[in-house]
Tab-separated table of C-alpha atoms in Angstrom:
chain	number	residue	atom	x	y	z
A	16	UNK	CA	0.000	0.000	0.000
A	17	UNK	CA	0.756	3.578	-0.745
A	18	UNK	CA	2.376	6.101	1.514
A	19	UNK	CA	0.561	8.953	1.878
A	20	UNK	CA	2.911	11.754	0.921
A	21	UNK	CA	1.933	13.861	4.025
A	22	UNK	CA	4.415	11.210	5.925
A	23	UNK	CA	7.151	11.505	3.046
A	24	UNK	CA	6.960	15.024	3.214
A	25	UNK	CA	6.893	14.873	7.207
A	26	UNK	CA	10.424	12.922	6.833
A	27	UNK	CA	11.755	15.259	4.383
A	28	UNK	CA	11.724	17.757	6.464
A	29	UNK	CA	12.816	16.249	8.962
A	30	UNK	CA	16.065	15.308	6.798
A	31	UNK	CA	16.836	18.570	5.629
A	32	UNK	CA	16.671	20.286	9.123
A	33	UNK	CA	19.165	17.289	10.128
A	34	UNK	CA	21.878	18.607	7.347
A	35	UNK	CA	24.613	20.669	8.565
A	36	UNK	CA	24.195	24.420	7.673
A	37	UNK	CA	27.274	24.525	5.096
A	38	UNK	CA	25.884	21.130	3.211
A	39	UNK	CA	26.069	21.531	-0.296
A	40	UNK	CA	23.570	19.258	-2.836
A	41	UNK	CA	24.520	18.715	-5.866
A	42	UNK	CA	21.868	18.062	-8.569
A	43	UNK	CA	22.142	14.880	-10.943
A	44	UNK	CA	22.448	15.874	-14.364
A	45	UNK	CA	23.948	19.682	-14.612
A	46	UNK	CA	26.309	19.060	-11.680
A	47	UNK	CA	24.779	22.405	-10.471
A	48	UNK	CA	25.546	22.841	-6.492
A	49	UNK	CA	22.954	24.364	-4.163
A	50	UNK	CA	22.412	25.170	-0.420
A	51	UNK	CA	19.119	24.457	1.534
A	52	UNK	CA	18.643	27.929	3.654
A	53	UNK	CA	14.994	27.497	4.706
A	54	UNK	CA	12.397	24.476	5.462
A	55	UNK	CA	9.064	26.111	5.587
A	56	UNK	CA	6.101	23.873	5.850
A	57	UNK	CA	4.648	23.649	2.261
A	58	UNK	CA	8.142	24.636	0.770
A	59	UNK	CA	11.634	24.228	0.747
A	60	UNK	CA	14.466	27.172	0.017
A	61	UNK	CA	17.338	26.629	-1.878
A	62	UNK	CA	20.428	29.400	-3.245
A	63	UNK	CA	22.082	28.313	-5.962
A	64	UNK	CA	25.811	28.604	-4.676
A	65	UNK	CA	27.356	30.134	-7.771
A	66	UNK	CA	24.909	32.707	-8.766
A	67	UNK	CA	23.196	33.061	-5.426
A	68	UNK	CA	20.330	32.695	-6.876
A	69	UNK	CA	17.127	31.815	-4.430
A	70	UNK	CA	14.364	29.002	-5.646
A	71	UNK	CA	11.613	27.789	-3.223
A	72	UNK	CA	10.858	24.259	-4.050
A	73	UNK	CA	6.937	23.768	-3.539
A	74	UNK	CA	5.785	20.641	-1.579
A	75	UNK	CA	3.175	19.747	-4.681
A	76	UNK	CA	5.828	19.321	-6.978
A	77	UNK	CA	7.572	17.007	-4.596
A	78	UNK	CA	4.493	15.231	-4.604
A	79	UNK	CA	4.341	15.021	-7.814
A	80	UNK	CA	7.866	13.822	-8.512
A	81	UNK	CA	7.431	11.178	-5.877
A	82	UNK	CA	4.063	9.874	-7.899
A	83	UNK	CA	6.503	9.734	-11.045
A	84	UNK	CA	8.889	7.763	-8.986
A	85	UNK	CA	6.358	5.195	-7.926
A	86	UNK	CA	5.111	4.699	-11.026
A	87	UNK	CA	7.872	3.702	-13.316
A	88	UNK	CA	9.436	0.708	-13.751
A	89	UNK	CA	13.542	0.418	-13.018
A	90	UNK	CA	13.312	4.301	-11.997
A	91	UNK	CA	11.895	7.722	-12.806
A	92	UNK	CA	14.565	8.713	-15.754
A	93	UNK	CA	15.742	12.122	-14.527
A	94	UNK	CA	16.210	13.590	-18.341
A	95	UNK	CA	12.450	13.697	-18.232
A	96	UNK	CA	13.240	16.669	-15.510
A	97	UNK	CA	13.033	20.176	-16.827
A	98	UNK	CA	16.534	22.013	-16.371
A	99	UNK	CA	15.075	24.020	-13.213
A	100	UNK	CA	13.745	21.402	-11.453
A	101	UNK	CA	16.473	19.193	-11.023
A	102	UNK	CA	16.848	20.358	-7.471
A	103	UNK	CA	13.907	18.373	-6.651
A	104	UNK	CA	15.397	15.086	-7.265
A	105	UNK	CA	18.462	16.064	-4.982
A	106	UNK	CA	16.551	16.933	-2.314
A	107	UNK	CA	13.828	14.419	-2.308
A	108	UNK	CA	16.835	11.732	-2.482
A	109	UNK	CA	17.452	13.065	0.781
A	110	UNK	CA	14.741	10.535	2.253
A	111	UNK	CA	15.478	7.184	2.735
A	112	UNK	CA	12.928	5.867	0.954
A	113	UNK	CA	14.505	7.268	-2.704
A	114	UNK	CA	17.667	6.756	-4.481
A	115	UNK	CA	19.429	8.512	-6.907
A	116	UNK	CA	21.584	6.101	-9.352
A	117	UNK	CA	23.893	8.490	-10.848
A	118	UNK	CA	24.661	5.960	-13.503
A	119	UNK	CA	21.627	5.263	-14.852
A	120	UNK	CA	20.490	8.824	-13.915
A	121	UNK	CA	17.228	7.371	-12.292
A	122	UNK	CA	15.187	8.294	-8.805
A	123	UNK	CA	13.619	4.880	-7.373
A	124	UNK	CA	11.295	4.321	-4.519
A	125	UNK	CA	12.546	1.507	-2.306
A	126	UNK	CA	9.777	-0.877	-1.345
A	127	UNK	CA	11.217	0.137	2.251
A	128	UNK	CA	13.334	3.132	3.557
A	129	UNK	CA	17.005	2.469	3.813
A	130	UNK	CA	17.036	3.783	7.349
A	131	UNK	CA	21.135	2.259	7.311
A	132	UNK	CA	20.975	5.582	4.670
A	133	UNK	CA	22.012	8.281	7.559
A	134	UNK	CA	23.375	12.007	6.377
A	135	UNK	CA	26.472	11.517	7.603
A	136	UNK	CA	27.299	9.148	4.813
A	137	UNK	CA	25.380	10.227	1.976
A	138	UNK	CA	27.992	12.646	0.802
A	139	UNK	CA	30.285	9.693	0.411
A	140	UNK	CA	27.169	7.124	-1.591
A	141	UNK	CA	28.172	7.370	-5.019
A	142	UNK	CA	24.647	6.879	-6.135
A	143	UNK	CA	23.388	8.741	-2.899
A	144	UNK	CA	21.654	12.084	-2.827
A	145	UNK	CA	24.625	14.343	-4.204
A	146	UNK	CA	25.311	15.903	-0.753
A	147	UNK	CA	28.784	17.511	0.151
A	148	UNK	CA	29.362	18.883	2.910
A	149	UNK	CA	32.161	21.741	3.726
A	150	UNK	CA	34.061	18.946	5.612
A	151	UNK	CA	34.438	17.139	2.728
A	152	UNK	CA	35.527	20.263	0.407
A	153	UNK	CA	38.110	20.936	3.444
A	154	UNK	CA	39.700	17.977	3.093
A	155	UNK	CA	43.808	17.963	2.665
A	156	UNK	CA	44.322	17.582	-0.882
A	157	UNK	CA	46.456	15.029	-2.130
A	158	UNK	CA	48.723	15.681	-5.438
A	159	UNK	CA	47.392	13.053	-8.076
A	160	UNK	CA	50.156	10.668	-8.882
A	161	UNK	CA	49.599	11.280	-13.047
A	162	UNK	CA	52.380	12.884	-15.205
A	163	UNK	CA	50.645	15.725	-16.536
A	164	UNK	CA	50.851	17.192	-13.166
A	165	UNK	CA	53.952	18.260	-12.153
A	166	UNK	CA	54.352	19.813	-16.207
A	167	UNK	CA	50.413	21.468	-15.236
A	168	UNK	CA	51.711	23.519	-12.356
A	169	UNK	CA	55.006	25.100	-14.159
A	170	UNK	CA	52.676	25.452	-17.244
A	171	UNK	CA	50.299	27.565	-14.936
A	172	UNK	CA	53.233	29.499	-12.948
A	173	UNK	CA	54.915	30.256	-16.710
A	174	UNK	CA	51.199	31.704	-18.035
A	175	UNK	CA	50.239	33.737	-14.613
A	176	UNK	CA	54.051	35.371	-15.453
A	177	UNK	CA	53.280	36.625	-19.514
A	178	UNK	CA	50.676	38.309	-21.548
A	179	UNK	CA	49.480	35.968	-23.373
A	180	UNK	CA	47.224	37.845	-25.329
A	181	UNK	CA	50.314	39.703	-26.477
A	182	UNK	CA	52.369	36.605	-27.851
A	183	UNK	CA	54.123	39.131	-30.310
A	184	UNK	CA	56.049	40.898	-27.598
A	185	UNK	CA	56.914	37.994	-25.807
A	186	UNK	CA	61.095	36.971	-25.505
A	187	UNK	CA	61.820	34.050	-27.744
A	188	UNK	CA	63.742	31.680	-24.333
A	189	UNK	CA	59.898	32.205	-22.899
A	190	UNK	CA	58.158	31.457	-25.927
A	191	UNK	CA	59.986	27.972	-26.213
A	192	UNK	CA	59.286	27.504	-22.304
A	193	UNK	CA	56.020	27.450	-23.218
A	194	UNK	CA	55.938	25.567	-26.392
A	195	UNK	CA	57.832	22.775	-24.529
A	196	UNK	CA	55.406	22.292	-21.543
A	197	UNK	CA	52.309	22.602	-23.625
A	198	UNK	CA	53.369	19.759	-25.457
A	199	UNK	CA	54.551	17.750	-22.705
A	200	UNK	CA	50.929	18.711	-21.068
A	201	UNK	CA	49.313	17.631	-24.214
A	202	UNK	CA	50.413	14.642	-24.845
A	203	UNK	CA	50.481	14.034	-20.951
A	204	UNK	CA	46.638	14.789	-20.667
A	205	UNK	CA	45.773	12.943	-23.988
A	206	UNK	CA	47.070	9.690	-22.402
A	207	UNK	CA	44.597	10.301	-19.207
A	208	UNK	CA	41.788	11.345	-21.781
A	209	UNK	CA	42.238	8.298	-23.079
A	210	UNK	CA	42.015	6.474	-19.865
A	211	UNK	CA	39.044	8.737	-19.109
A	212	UNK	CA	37.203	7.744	-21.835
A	213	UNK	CA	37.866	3.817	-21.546
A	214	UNK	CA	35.720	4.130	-18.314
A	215	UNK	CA	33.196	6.221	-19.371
A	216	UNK	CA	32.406	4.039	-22.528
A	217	UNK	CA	31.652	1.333	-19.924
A	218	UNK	CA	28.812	3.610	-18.587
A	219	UNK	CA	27.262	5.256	-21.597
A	220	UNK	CA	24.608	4.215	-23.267
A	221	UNK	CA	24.162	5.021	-26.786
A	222	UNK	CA	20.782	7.134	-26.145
A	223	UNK	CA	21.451	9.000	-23.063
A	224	UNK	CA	24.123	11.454	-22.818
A	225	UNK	CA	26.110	11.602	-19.518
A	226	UNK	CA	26.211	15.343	-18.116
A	227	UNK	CA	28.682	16.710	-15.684
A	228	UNK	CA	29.169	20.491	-14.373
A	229	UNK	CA	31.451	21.447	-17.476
A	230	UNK	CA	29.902	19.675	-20.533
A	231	UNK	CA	28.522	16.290	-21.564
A	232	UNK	CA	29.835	13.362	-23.346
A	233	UNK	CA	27.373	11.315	-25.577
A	234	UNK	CA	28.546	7.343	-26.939
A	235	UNK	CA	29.064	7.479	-30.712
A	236	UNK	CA	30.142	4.728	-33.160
A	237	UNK	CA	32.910	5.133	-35.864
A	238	UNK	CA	32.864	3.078	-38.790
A	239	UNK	CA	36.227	1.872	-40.507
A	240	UNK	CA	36.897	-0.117	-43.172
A	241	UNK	CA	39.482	-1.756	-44.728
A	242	UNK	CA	40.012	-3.742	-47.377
A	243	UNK	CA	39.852	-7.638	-47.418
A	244	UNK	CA	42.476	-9.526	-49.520
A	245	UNK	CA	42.592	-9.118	-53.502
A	246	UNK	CA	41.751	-12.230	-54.557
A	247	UNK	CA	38.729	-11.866	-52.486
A	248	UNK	CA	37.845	-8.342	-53.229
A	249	UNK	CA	37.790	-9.552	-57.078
A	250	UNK	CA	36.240	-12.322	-57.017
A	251	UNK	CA	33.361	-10.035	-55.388
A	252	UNK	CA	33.271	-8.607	-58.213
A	253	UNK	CA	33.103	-11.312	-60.755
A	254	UNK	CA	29.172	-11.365	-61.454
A	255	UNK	CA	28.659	-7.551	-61.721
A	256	UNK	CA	30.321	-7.078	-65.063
A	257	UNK	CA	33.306	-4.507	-63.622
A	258	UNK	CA	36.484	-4.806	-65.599
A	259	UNK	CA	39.174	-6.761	-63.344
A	260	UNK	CA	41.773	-3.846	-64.326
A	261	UNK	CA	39.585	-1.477	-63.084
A	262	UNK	CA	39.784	-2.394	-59.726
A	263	UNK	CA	43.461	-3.279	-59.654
A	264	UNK	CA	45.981	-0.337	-58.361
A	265	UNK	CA	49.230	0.312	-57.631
A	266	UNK	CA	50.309	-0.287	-53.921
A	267	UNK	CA	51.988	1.792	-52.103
A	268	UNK	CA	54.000	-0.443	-49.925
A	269	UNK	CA	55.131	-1.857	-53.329
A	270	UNK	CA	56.654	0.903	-54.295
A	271	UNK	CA	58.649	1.756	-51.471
A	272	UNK	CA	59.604	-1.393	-51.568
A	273	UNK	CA	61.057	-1.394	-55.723
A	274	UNK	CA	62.488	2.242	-54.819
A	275	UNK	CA	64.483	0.939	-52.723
A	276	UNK	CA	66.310	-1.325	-54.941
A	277	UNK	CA	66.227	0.591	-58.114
A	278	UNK	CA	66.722	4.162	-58.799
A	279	UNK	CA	64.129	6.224	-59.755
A	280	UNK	CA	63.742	10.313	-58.925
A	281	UNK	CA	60.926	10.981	-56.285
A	282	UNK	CA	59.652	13.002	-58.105
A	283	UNK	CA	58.581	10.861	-60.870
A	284	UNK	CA	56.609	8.776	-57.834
A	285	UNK	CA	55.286	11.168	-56.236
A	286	UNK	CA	53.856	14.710	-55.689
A	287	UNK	CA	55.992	16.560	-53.364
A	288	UNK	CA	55.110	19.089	-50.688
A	289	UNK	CA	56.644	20.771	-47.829
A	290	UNK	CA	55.414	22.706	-44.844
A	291	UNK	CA	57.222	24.065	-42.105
A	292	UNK	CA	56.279	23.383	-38.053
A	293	UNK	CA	57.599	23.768	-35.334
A	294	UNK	CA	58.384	20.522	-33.167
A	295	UNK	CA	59.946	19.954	-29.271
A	296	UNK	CA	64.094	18.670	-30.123
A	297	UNK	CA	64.390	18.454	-26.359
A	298	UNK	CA	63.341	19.006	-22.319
A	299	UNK	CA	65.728	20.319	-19.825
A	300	UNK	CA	64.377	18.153	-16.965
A	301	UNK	CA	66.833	19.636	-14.499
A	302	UNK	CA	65.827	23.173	-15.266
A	303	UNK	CA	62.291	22.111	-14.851
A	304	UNK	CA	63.373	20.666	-11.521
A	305	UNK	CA	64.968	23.894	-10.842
A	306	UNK	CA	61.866	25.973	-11.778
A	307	UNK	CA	59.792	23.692	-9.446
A	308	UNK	CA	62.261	24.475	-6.554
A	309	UNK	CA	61.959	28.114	-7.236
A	310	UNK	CA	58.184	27.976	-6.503
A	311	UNK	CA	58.620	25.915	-3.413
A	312	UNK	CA	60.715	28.697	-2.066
A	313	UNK	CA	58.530	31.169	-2.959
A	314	UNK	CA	55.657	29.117	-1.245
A	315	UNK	CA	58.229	29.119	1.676
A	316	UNK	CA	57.758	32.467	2.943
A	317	UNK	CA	54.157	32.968	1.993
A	318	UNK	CA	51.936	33.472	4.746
A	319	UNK	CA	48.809	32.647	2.875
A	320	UNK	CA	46.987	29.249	4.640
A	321	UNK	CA	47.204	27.082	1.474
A	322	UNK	CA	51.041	27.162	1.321
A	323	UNK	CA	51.715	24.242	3.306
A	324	UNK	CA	49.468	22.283	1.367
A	325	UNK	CA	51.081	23.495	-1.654
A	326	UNK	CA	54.659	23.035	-0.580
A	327	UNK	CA	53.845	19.677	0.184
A	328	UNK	CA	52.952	19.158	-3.698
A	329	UNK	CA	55.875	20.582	-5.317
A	330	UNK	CA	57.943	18.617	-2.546
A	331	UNK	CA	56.247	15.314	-4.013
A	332	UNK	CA	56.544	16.975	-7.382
A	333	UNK	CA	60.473	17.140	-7.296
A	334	UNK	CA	60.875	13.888	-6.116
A	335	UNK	CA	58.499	12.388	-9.363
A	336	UNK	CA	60.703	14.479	-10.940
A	337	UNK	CA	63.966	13.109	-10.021
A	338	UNK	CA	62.373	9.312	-10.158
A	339	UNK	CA	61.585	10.197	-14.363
A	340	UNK	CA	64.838	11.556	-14.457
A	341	UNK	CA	66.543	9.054	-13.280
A	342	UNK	CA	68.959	6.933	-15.719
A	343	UNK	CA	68.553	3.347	-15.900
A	344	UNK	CA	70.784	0.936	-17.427
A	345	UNK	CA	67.814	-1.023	-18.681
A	346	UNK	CA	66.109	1.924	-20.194
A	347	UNK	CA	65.664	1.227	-24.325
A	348	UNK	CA	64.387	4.173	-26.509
A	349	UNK	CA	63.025	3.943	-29.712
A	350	UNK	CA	63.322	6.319	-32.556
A	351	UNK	CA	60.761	8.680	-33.370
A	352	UNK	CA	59.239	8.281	-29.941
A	353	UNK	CA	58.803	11.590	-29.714
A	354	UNK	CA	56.178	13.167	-31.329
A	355	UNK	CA	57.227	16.553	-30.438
């Protein structure tokens, strides 16, 4: 049997007057991060924590999400929510008797409250109600240990240093600075896109978009082909009345292959172009090492309150630093490694 809302709504409140004052909610789909300032008794007040912006959520509309809820099957589907009310499905996740799975972006109605569910822990559920709390946000952070790193924060010291919307007038020594980390950061943070988007295949479907607070990533098929062997290929082709010369070529592996046993001019083979580019020839890991003490020292004498933390990064910085560094006898390198 049915639970009148009047009791879900009784709970609800009940929840959100347990939540500490600095609580932050988080809704599913836009990633969009709220505070609860007021519970009223037919409405709830949220401020939107970047704009400031202040939204009563009515208790009919909970209601009414809550009758969605009940009635479908596997979960209310939350891209059925209109943009602005989004906060309702935080919220109402809030009550033990509703769950937000942030994979499948769905809200479900248990058969019975998860009274295990307390608020202490739902900032931690990761398909719990989207709470996080200031405790969490104060938290010591911990450098990541991924390459791209240590090359992200001299990248960032090197830009807050120049004009960069006056590359003209910038020295030459500084322009190569850059060049060189923003490749090493590129090809750094295409690696963990890569990795990134290994796990998030695993979780999209190819009809629902995945949305986060900076974008959204959809699933999408590429097709490639490639060609099966000639004698198959022709024989394909036998019945339709095509010319066999007409589908054979010249290869191009071929003809590397006969140019390099017989001489013939290039340019007879084939049409030449040239462009010029710029490429990386090298990194000077011990300047970067240098550069990365430089800011540490800096950070030494600052009396602002996030300088330990930081100092403790570039110290763990240096010493990834030295590790990369670091020759070993049974290091091999291959040529043309190095993309530039």
């Amino acid at each position: 049997m049915a639970i009148p809302f009047g009791a879900t709504w009784g709970t609800l409140i009940e929840r959100c007057e347990q939540l500490p004052e600095e609580a932050t909610l988080i809704t599913p789909l836009a990633s969009k991060r709220f505070h609860i300032t007021d519970v009223q008794n037919q409405r709830i007040i949220i401020e939107d924590v970047d704009s400031g912006d202040s939204q009563p959520l009515q208790r009919e509309q909970f209601e009414a999400l809550a009758e969605h809820a009940r009635e479908a099957t596997g979960g209310y589907e939350l891209e059925r929510l209109p943009p602005k009310a989004e906060p309702y499905a935080a919220v109402l996740a809030l009550h033990p008797r509703y769950v937000l799975d942030e994979r499948e972006n769905t809200l479900t109605e248990l058969d019975e409250a998860d009274e295990s569910a307390v608020l202490d822990d739902a900032p931690h559920l990761s398909m719990g109600a989207g709470a996080e709390t200031s405790d969490e946000q104060d938290r010591e952070r911990e450098e990541p240990d991924i390459d791209v790193y240590s090359d992200m924060l001299l990248l960032i010291d090197a830009l807050e240093r120049e004009d960069m919307s006056a590359l003209e007038s910038v020295e030459t020594p500084v322009l190569v600075n850059l060049y060189t980390l923003l490749s090493d950061v590129q090809r750094n943070a295409n690696d963990l896109r890569k990795d990134v988007a290994d796990v998030l295949l695993e979780r999209v479907g190819h009809d629902r978009p995945l949305h986060g607070q900076y974008g959204s990533v959809q699933r999408t098929t590429r097709r490639n082909r490639s060609l099966k062997d000639d004698e198959d290929v022709l024989e394909a082709f036998v019945e339709t009345g095509i010319d066999r010369q007409q589908l054979l070529g010249v290869d191009r592996s071929k003809v590397e292959e006969a140019m390099d046993v017989v001489s013939v001019p290039e340019s007879a083979i084939y049409d030449v172009s040239e462009s010029e580019y710029v490429r990386k020839a090298e990194v000077d890991e011990e300047r970067k090492e240098t550069r990365l003490q430089g800011l540490k020292d800096r950070l030494a004498v600052s009396d602002d309150p996030e300088a330990d933390v930081l100092r403790q990064e570039v110290e763990r910085l240096e010493q990834e630093i030295e590790e990369l560094t670091e020759f070993s006898p049974a290091s091999t390198f291959e040529p043309g490694a190095e993309s530039g």
